[in-house]
Short mmCIF file of C-alpha atoms in Angstrom, two decimals:
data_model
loop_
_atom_site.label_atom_id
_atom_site.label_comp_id
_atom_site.label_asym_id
_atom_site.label_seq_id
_atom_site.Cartn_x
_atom_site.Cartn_y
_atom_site.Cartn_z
CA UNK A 1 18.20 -16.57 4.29
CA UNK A 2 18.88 -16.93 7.96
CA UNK A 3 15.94 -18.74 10.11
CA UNK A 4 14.24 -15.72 11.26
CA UNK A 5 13.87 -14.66 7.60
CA UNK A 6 16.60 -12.28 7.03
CA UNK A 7 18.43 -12.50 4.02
CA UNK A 8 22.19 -10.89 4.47
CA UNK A 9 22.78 -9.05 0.99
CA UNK A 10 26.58 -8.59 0.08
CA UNK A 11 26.44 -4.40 1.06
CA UNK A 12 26.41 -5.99 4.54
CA UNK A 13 22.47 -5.29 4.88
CA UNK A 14 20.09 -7.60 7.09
CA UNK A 15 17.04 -7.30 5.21
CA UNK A 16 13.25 -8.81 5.51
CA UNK A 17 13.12 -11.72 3.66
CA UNK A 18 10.22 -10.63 1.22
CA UNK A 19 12.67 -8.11 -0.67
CA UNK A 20 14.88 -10.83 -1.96
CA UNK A 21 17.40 -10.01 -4.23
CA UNK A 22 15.53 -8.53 -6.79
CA UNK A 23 16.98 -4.47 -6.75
CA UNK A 24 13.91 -2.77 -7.44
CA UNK A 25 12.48 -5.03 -4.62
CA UNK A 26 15.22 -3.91 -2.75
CA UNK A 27 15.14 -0.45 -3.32
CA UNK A 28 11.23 -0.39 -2.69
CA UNK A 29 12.06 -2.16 0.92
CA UNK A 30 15.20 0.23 1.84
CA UNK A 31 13.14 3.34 0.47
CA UNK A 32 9.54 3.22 0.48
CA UNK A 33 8.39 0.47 2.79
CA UNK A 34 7.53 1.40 6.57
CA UNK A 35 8.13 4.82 6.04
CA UNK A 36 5.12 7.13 7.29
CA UNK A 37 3.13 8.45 4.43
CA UNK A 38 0.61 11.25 5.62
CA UNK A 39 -0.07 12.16 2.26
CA UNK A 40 -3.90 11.89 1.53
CA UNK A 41 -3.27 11.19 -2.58
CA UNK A 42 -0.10 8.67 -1.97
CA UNK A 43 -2.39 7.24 0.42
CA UNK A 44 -4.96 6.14 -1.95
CA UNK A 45 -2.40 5.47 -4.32
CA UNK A 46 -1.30 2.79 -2.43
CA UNK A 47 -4.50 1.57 -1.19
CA UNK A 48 -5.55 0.83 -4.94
CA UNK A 49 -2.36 -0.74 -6.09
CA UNK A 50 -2.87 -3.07 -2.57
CA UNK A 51 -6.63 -3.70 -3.56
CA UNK A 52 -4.82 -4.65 -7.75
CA UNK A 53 -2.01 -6.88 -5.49
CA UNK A 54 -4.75 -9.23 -4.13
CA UNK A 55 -4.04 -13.19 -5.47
CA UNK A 56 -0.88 -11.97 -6.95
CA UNK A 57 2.77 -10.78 -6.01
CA UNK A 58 3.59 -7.10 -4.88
CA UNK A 59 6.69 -7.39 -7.34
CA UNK A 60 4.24 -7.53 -9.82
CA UNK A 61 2.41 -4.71 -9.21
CA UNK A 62 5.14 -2.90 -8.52
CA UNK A 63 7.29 -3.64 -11.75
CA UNK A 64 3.82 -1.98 -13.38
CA UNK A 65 3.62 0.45 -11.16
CA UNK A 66 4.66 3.57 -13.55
CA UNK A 67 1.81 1.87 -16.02
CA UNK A 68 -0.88 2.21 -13.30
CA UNK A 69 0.18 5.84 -12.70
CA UNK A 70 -0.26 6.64 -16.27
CA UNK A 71 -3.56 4.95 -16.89
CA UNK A 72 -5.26 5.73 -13.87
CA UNK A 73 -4.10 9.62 -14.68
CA UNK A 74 -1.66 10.05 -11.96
CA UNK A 75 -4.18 8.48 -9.24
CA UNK A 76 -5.86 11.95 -9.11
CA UNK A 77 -8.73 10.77 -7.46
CA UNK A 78 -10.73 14.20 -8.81
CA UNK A 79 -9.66 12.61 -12.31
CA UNK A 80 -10.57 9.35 -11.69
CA UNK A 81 -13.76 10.08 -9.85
CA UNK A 82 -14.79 11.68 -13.69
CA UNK A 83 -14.13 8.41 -15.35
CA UNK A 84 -17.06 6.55 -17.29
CA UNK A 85 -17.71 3.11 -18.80
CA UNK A 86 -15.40 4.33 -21.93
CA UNK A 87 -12.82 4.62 -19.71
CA UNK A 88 -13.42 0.84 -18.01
CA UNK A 89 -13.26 0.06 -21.80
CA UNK A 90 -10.36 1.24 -22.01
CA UNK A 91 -8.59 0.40 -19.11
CA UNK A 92 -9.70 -3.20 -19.88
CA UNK A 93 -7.32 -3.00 -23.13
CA UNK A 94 -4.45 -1.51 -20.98
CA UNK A 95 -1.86 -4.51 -20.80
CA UNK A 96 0.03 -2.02 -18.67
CA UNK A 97 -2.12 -2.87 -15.93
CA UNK A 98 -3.85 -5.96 -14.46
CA UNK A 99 -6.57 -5.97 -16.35
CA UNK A 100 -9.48 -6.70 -13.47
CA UNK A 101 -12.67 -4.83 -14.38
CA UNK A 102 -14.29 -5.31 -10.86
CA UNK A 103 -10.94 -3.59 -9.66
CA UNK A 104 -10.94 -0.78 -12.02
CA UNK A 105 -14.73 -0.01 -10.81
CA UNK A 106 -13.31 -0.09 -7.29
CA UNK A 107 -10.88 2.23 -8.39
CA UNK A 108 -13.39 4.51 -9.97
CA UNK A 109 -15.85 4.47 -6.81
CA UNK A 110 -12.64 4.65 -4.35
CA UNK A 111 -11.52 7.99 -5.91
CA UNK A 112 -15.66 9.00 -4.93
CA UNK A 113 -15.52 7.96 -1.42
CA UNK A 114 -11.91 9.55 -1.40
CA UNK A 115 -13.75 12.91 -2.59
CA UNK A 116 -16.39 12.41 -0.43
CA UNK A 117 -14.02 12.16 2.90
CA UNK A 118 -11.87 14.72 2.04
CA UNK A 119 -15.08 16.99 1.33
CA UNK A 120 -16.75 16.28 4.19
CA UNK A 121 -14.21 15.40 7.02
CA UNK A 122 -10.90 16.04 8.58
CA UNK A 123 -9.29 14.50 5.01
CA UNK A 124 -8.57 10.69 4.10
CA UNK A 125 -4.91 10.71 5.37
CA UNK A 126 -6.53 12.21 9.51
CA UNK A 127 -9.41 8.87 8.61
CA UNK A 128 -6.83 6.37 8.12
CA UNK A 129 -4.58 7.75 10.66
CA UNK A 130 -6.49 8.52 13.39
CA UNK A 131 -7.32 4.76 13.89
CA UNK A 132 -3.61 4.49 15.52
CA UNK A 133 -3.58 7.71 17.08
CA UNK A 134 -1.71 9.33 14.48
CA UNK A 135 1.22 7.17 15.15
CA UNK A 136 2.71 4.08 13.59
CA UNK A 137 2.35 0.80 15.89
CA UNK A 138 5.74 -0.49 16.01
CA UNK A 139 6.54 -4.29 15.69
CA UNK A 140 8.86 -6.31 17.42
CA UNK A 141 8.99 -9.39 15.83
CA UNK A 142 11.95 -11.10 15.19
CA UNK A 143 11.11 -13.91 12.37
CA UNK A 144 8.64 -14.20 9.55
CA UNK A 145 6.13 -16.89 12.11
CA UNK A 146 5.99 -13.45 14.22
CA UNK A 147 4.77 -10.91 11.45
CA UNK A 148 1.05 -10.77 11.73
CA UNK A 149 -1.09 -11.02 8.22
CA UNK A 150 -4.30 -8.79 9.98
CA UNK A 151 -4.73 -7.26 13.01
CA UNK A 152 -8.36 -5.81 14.81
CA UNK A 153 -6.82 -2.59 13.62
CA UNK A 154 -6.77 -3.45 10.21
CA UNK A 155 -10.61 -4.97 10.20
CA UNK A 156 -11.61 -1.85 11.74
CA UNK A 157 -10.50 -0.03 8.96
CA UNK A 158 -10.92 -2.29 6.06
CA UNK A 159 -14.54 -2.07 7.50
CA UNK A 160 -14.71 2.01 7.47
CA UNK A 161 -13.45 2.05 4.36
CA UNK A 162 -15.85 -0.33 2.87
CA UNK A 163 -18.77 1.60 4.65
CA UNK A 164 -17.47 4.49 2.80
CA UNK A 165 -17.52 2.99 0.15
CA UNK A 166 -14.04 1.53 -1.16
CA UNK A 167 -13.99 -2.06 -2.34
CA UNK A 168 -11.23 -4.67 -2.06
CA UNK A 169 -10.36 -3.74 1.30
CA UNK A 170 -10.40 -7.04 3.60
CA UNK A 171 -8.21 -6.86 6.35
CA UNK A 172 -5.16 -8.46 4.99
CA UNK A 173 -5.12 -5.88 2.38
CA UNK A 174 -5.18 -3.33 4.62
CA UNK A 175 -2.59 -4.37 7.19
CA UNK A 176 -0.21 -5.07 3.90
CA UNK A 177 -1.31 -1.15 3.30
CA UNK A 178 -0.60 -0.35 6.73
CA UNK A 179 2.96 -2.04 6.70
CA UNK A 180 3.84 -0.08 3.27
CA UNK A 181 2.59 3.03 4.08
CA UNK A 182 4.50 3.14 7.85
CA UNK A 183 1.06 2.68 9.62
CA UNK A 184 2.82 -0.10 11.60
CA UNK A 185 6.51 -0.89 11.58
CA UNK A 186 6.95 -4.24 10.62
CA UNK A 187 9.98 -4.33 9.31
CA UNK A 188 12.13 -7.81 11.40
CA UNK A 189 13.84 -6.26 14.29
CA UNK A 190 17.66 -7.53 12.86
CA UNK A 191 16.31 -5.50 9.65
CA UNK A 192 18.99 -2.24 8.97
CA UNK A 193 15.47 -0.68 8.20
CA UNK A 194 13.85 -1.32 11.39
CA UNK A 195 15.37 1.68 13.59
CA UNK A 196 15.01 4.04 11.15
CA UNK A 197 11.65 3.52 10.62
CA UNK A 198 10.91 3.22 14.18
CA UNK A 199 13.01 6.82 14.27
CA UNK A 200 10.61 8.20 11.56
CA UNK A 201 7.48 7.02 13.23
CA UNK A 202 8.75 9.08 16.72
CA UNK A 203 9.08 11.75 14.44
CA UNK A 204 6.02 11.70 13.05
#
């Protein structure tokens, strides 16, 4: 890894340090990461998974990832918004999953306030977006000491959501949500990833 936190993979890639060389890392960073989700369900999706990531690794959320889709039936929030204390029980015996019961309530009452703001608003993807003017912020930092860990955009909506009721939604959770989901472009500038992302986000 160079000392602005690149790592040069043998394909002749720059990439942000955080993918390593793991390949599903690596596919997750050249595929998924920074690219502009406006998807209202993918959204919450990956708000949840963020909210399971908290004190642990995203690799390890994300090498469970297919298990969390299949417990939490498909992150349907309608679904989920049905589920009861058997289904807590439940969950709670799901080793495909991290087993957090405070987070699987959080779950359960997100996929409400999800309902609720789709219901009675312009939908959860125009809430979470409007808060950068429907387009992704686009970083320019150049080394890992320059990548920010919150922002006051990400307080302002880690507080909206929590009025709204979502839980586990501090504002380095949510500017590691807005980073994954494209909200803000922060992949390293040397990155191969960068321009196109930037390229999707003028798109957008």
């Amino acid at each position: 890894m160079s000392e602005t936190g690149l790592i040069h993979h043998p394909d002749g890639c720059a990439r942000c340090w955080w993918a390593g060389l793991d390949p599903l890392y690596v596919t997750y960073h050249d595929t998924e990461w920074g690219v502009p989700e406006h998807d209202g369900r993918a959204l919450y999706e990956k708000l949840i998974l963020d909210g399971f990531q908290a004190g642990l690794s995203w690799i390890t959320i994300l090498r469970r990832r297919e298990g969390f889709r299949d417990a939490f039936a498909g992150f349907d929030p309608e679904r989920i918004a049905r589920f009861t204390e058997d289904d807590v029980a439940r969950l709670m015996q799901d080793t495909r999953i991290i087993r957090n019961r405070a987070k699987i309530v959080g779950t359960i009452a997100g996929a409400r306030a999800w309902l609720r703001i789709e219901d009675g608003g312009p939908g959860f993807a125009r809430f979470l977006w409007d808060f950068v003017d429907g387009r992704p912020i686009q970083g320019t930092a150049r080394s890992r000491s320059e990548i920010q860990t919150e922002t006051p955009v990400s307080r302002a909506i880690g507080k909206a959501l929590k009025a709204e009721g979502f839980s586990f939604c501090g504002p380095t959770i949510v500017h590691a949500f807005m980073q994954a989901v494209g909200m803000v472009n922060d992949h390293l500038v040397g990155c191969h990833r960068h321009g196109p992302c930037a390229g999707l986000g003028r798109a957008s």
